[in-house]
mmCIF file of C-alpha atoms and ligand atoms in Angstrom:
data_model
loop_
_atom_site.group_PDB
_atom_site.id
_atom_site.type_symbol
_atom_site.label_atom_id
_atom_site.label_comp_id
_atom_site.label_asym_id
_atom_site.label_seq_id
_atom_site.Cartn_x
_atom_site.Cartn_y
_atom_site.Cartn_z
ATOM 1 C CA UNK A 1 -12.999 -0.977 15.044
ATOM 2 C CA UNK A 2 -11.226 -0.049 11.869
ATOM 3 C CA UNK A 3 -12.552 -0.394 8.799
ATOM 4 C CA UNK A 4 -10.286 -3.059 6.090
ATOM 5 C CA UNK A 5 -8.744 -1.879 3.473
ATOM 6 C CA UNK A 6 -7.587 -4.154 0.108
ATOM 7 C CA UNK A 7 -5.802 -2.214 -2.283
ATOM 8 C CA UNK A 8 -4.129 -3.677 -5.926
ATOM 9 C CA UNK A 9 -0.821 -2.886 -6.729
ATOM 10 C CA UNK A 10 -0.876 -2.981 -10.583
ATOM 11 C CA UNK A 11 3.166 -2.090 -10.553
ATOM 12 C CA UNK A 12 4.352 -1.357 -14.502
ATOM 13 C CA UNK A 13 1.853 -3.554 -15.966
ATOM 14 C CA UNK A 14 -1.378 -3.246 -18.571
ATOM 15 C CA UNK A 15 -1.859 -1.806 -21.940
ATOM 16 C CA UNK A 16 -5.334 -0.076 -22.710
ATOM 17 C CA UNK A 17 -6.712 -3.090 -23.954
ATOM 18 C CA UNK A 18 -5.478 -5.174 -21.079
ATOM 19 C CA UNK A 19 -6.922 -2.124 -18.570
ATOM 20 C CA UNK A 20 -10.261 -2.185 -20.328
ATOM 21 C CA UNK A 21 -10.612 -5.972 -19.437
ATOM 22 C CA UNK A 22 -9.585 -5.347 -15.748
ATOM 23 C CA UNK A 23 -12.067 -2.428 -15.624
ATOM 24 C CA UNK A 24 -14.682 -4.693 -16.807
ATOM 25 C CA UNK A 25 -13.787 -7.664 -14.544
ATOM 26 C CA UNK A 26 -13.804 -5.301 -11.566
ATOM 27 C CA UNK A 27 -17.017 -3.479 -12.366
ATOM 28 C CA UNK A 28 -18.729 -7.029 -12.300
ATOM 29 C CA UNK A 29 -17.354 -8.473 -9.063
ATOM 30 C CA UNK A 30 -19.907 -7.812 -5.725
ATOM 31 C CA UNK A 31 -17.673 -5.731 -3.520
ATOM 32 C CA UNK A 32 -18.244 -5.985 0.555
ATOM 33 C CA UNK A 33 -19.599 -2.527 1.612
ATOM 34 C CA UNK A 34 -17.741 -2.559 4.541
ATOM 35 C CA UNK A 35 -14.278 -2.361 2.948
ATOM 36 C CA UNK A 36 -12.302 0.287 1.062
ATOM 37 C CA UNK A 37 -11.019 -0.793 -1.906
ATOM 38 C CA UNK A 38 -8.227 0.698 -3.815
ATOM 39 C CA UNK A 39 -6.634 0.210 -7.182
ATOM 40 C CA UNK A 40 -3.073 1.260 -8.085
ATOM 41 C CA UNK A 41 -2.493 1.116 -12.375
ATOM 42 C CA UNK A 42 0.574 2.535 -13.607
ATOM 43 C CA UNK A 43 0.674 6.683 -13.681
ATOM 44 C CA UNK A 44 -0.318 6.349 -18.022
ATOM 45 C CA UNK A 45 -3.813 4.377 -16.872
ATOM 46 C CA UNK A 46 -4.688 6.668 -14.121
ATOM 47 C CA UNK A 47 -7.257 8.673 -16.251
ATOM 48 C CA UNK A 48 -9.116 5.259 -18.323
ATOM 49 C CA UNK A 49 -9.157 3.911 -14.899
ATOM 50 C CA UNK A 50 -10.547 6.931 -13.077
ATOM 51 C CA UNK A 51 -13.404 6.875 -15.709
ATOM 52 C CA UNK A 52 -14.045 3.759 -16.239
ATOM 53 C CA UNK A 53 -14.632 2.447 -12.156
ATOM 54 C CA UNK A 54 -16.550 5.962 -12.299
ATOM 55 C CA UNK A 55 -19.676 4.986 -9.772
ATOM 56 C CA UNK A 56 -18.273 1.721 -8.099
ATOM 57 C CA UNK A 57 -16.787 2.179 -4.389
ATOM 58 C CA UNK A 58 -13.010 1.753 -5.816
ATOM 59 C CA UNK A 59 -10.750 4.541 -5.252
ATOM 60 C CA UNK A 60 -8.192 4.826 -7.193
ATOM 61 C CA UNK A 61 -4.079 5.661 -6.336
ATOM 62 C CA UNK A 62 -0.942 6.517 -8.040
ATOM 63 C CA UNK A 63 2.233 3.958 -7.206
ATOM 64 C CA UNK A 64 4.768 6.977 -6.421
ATOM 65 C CA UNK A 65 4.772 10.961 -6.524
ATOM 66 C CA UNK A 66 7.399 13.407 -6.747
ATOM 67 C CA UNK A 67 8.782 14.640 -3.709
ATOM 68 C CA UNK A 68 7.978 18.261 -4.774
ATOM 69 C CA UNK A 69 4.013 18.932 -4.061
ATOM 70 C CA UNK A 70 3.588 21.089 -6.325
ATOM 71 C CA UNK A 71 4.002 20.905 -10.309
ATOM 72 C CA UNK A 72 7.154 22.393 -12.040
ATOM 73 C CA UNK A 73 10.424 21.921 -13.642
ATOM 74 C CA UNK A 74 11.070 18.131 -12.730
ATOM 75 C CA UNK A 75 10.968 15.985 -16.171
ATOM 76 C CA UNK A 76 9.454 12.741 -15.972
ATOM 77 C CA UNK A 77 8.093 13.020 -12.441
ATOM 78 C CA UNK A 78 4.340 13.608 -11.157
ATOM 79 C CA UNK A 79 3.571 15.748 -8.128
ATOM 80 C CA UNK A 80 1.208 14.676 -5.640
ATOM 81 C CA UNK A 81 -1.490 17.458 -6.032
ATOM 82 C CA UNK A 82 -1.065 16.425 -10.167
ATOM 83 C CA UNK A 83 -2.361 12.892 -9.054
ATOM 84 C CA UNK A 84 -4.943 14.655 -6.937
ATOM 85 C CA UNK A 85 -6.068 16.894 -9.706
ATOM 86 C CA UNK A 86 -6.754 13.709 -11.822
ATOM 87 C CA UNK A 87 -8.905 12.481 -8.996
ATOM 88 C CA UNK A 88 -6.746 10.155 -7.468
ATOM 89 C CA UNK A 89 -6.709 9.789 -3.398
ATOM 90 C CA UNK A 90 -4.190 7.606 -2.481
ATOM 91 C CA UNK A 91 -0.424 7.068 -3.305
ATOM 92 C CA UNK A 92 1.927 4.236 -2.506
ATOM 93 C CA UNK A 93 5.004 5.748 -0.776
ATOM 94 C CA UNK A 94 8.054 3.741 -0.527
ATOM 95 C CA UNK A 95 7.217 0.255 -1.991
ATOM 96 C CA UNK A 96 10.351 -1.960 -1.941
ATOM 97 C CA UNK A 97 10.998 -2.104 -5.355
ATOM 98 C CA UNK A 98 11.600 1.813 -5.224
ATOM 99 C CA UNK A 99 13.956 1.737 -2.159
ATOM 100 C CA UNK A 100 16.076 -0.935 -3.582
ATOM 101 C CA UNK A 101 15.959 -1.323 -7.214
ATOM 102 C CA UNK A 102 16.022 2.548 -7.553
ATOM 103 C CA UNK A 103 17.712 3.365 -4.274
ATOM 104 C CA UNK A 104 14.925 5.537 -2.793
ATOM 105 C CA UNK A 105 16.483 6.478 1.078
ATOM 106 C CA UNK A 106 14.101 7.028 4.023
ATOM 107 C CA UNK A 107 14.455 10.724 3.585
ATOM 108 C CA UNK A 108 13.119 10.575 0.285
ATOM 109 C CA UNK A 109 10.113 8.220 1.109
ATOM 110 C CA UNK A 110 9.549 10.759 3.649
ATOM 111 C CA UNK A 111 9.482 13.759 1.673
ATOM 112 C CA UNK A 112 6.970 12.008 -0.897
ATOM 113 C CA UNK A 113 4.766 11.545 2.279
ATOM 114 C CA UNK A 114 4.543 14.741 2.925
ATOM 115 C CA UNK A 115 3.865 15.465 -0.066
ATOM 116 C CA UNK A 116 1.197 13.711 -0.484
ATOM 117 C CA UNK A 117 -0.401 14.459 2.471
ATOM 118 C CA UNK A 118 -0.378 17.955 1.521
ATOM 119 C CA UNK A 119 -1.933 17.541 -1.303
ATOM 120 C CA UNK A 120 -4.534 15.917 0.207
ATOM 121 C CA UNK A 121 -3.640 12.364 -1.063
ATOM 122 C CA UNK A 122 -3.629 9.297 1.643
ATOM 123 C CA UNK A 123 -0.082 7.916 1.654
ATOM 124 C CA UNK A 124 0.159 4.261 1.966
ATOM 125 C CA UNK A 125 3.560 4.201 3.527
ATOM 126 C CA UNK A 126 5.934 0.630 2.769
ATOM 127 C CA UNK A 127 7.957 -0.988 5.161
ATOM 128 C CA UNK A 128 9.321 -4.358 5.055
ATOM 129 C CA UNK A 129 12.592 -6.274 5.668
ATOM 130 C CA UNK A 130 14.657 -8.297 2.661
ATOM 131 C CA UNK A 131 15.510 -12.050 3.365
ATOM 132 C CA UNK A 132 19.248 -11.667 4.361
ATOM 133 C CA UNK A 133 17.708 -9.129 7.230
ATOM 134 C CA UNK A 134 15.137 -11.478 8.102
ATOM 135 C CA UNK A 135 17.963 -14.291 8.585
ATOM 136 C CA UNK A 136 20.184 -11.970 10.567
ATOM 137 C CA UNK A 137 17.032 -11.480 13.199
ATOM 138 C CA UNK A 138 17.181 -7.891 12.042
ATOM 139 C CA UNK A 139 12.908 -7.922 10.968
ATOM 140 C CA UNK A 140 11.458 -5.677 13.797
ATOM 141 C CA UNK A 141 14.571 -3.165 13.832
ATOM 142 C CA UNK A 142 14.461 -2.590 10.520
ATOM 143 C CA UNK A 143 11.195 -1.550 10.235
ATOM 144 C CA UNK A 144 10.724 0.286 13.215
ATOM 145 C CA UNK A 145 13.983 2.139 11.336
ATOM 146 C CA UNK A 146 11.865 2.940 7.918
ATOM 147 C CA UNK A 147 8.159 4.108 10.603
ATOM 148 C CA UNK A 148 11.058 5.956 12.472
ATOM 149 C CA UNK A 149 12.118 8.026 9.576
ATOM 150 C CA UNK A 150 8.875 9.364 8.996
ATOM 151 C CA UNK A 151 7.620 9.827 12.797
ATOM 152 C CA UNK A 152 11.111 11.977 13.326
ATOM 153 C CA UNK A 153 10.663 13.970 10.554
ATOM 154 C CA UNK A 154 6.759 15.028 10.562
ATOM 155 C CA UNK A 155 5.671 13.350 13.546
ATOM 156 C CA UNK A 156 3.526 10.554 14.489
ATOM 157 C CA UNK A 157 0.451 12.031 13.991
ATOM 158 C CA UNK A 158 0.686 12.611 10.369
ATOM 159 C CA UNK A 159 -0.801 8.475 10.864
ATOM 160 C CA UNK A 160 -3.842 9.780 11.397
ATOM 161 C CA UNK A 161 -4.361 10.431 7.799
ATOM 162 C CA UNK A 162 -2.195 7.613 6.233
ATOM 163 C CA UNK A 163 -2.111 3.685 5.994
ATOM 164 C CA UNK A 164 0.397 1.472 6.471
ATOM 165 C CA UNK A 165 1.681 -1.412 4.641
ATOM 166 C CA UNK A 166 4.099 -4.092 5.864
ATOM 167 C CA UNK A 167 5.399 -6.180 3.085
ATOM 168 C CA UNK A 168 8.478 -8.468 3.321
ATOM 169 C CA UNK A 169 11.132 -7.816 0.744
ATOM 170 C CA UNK A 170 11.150 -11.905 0.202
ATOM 171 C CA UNK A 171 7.246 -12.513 0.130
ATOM 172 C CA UNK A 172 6.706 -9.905 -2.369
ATOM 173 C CA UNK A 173 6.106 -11.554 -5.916
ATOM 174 C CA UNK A 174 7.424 -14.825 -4.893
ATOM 175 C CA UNK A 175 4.759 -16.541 -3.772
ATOM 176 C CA UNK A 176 6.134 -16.965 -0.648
ATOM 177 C CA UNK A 177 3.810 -15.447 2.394
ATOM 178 C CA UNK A 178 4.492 -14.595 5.656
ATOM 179 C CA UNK A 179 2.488 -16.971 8.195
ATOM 180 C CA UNK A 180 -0.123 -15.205 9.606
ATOM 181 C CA UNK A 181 1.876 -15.486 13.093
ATOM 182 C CA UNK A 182 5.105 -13.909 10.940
ATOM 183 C CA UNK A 183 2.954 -11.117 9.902
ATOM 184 C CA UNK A 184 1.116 -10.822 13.056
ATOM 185 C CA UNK A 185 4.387 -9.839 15.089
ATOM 186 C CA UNK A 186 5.223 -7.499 12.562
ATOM 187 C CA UNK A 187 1.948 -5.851 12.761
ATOM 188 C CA UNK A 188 1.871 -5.308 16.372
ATOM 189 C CA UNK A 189 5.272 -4.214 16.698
ATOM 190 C CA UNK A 190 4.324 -1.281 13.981
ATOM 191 C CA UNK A 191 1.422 -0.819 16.059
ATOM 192 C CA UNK A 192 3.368 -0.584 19.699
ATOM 193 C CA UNK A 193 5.763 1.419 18.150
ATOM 194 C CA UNK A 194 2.802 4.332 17.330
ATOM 195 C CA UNK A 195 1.250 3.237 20.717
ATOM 196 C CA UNK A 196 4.491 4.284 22.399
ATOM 197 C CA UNK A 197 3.425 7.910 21.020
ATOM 198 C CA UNK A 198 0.603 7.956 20.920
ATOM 199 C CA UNK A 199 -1.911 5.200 21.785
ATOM 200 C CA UNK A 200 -5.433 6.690 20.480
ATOM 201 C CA UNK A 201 -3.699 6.957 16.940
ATOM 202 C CA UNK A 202 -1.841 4.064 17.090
ATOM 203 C CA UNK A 203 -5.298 2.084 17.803
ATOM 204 C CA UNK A 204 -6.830 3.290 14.533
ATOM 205 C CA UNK A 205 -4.389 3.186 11.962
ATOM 206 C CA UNK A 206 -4.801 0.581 9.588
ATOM 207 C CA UNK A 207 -2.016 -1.691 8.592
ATOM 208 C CA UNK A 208 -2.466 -4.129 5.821
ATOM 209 C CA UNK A 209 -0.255 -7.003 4.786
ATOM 210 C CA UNK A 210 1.583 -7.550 1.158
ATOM 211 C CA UNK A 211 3.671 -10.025 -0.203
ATOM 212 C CA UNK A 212 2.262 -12.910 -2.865
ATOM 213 C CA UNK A 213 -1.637 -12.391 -0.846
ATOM 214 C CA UNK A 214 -3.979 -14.680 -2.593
ATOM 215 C CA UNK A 215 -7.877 -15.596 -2.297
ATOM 216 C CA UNK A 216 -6.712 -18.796 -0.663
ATOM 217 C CA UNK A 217 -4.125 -16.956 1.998
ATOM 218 C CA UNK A 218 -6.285 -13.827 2.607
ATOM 219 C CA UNK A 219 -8.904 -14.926 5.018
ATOM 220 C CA UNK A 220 -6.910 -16.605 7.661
ATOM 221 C CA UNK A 221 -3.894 -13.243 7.727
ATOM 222 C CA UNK A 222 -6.933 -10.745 7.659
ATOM 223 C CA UNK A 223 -8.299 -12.727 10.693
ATOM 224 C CA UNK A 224 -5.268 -11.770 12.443
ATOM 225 C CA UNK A 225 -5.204 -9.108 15.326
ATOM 226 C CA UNK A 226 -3.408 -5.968 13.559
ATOM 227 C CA UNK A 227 -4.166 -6.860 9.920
ATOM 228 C CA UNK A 228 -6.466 -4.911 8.666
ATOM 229 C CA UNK A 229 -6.201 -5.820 4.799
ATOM 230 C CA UNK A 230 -3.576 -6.159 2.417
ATOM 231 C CA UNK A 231 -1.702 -4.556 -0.528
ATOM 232 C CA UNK A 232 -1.504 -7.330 -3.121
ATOM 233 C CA UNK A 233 0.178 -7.037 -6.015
ATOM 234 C CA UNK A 234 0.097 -10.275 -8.406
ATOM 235 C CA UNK A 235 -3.458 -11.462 -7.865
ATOM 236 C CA UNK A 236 -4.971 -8.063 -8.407
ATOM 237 C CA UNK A 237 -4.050 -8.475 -11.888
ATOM 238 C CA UNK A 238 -6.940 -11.244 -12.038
ATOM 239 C CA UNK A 239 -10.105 -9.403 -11.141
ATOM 240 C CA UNK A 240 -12.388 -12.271 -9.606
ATOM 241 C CA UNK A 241 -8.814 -13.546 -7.557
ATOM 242 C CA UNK A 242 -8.643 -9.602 -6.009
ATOM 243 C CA UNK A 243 -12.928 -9.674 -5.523
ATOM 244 C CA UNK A 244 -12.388 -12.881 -3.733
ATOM 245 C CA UNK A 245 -9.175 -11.099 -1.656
ATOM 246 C CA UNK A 246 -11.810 -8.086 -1.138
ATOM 247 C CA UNK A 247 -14.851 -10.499 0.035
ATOM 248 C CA UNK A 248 -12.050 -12.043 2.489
ATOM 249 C CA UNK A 249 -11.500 -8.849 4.075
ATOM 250 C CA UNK A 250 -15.039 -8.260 4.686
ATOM 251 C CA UNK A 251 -16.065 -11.359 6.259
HETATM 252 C C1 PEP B 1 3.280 -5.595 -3.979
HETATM 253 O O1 PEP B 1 3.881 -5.362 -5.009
HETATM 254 O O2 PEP B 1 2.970 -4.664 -3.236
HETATM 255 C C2 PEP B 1 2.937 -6.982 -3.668
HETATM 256 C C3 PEP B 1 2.521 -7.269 -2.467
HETATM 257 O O3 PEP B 1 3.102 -7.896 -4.681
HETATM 258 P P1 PEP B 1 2.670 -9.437 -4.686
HETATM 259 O O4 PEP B 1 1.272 -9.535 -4.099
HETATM 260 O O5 PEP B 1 2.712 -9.853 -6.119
HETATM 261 O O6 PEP B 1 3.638 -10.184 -3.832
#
């Protein structure tokens, strides 16, 4: 049985003031015990978001790390054991709008993975095709390609310790979402694809669904076979839409 997970994607928005209010929405919603619940504010929020879900059951993750583990001479960027030092313990790694709006390749997703991971961070690793490669039938190859990338390089059991999140390019942010059958066969093509390695692992990794997840959507696609939660970006802006999305996963 694994246990859901629902984590917000906050992506480059909120101001102090507009954190505070999300903090406060969040500490008041009733959160199901049996789900882990994550939060993702941009890098500057980390800290007033840190302290102020201090006591609730919310961890709290970082949208991207350096690729270098360890802290140095790279301006601008934030290594992984940085983000754990300031108690975060997860990290989105490879979220579409990085790999194509900032060209992130495979091997870089990868190397931010293992970072992560050895910092002792839980990488949520991204996969997810664009519209045009949906079209062309290309859905399943292409992200077995991007799981591929990372299995090659560090091997598949570095999914013991790491979540998975399958989020189509085209659902993400438009309100468009998969069907639950759409995401289904995604799902269980990620999962056969770890089975074919290893099928203990493969059978407890969790892999949650992304793209434009609301309240309304949540409960029937976390009722499917290999979704075990979601990523959700939009709607866990709004903090009683994202308790509702939470509630959804534990029921
Ligand atoms: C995301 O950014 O990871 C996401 C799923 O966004 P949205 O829910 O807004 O589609």
């Amino acid at each position: 049985m694994r246990r859901p997970m629902v984590a917000g994607n906050w992506k480059m928005h909120g101001t102090r003031a507009s954190v505070v209010e999300l903090i406060n929405g969040l500490n008041q919603q009733a959160l199901p015990a049996g789900v882990d619940v994550a939060v993702f504010p941009s890098c500057l929020h980390l800290g007033q978001v840190v302290d102020g879900l201090a006591g609730r059951a919310v961890a709290v993750g970082a949208q991207d790390c350096a690729t270098e583990a360890q802290q140095g001479a790279l301006t601008g960027e934030v290594a992984a054991s940085q983000l754990h030092d300031a108690c975060c313990s997860l990290v989105l790694v490879g979220h579409s709008e990085r790999r194509l709006l900032l060209g992130e390749s495979d091997e870089v997703v990868t190397r931010k993975f293992a970072a992560a991971q050895s910092s002792g961070l839980l990488p949520v690793l991204c996969v997810g095709e664009t519209l045009a490669q949906r079209e062309a039938g290309q859905t399943l190859e292409v992200v077995a390609a991007q799981l591929s990338a990372v299995t090659d390089a560090l091997g598949v059991e570095v999914f013991s310790a790491a979540v998975i999140a399958y989020e189509p390019v085209w659902a993400i942010g438009t309100g468009l979402t998969a069907s639950p059958a759409q995401a289904q066969e995604v799902h269980a093509a990620i999962r056969a694809q770890l089975a074919a390695k290893s099928p203990e692992l493969a059978g407890k990794v969790r892999i949650l669904y992304g793209g434009s997840v609301k309240a309304a959507s949540a409960a029937e696609l976390f009722g499917m076979p290999d979704i075990d939660g979601g990523l959700v970006g939009g709607a866990s802006l709004n903090a009683d839409e994202f308790g509702a999305i939470c509630r959804a996963a534990g029921s």
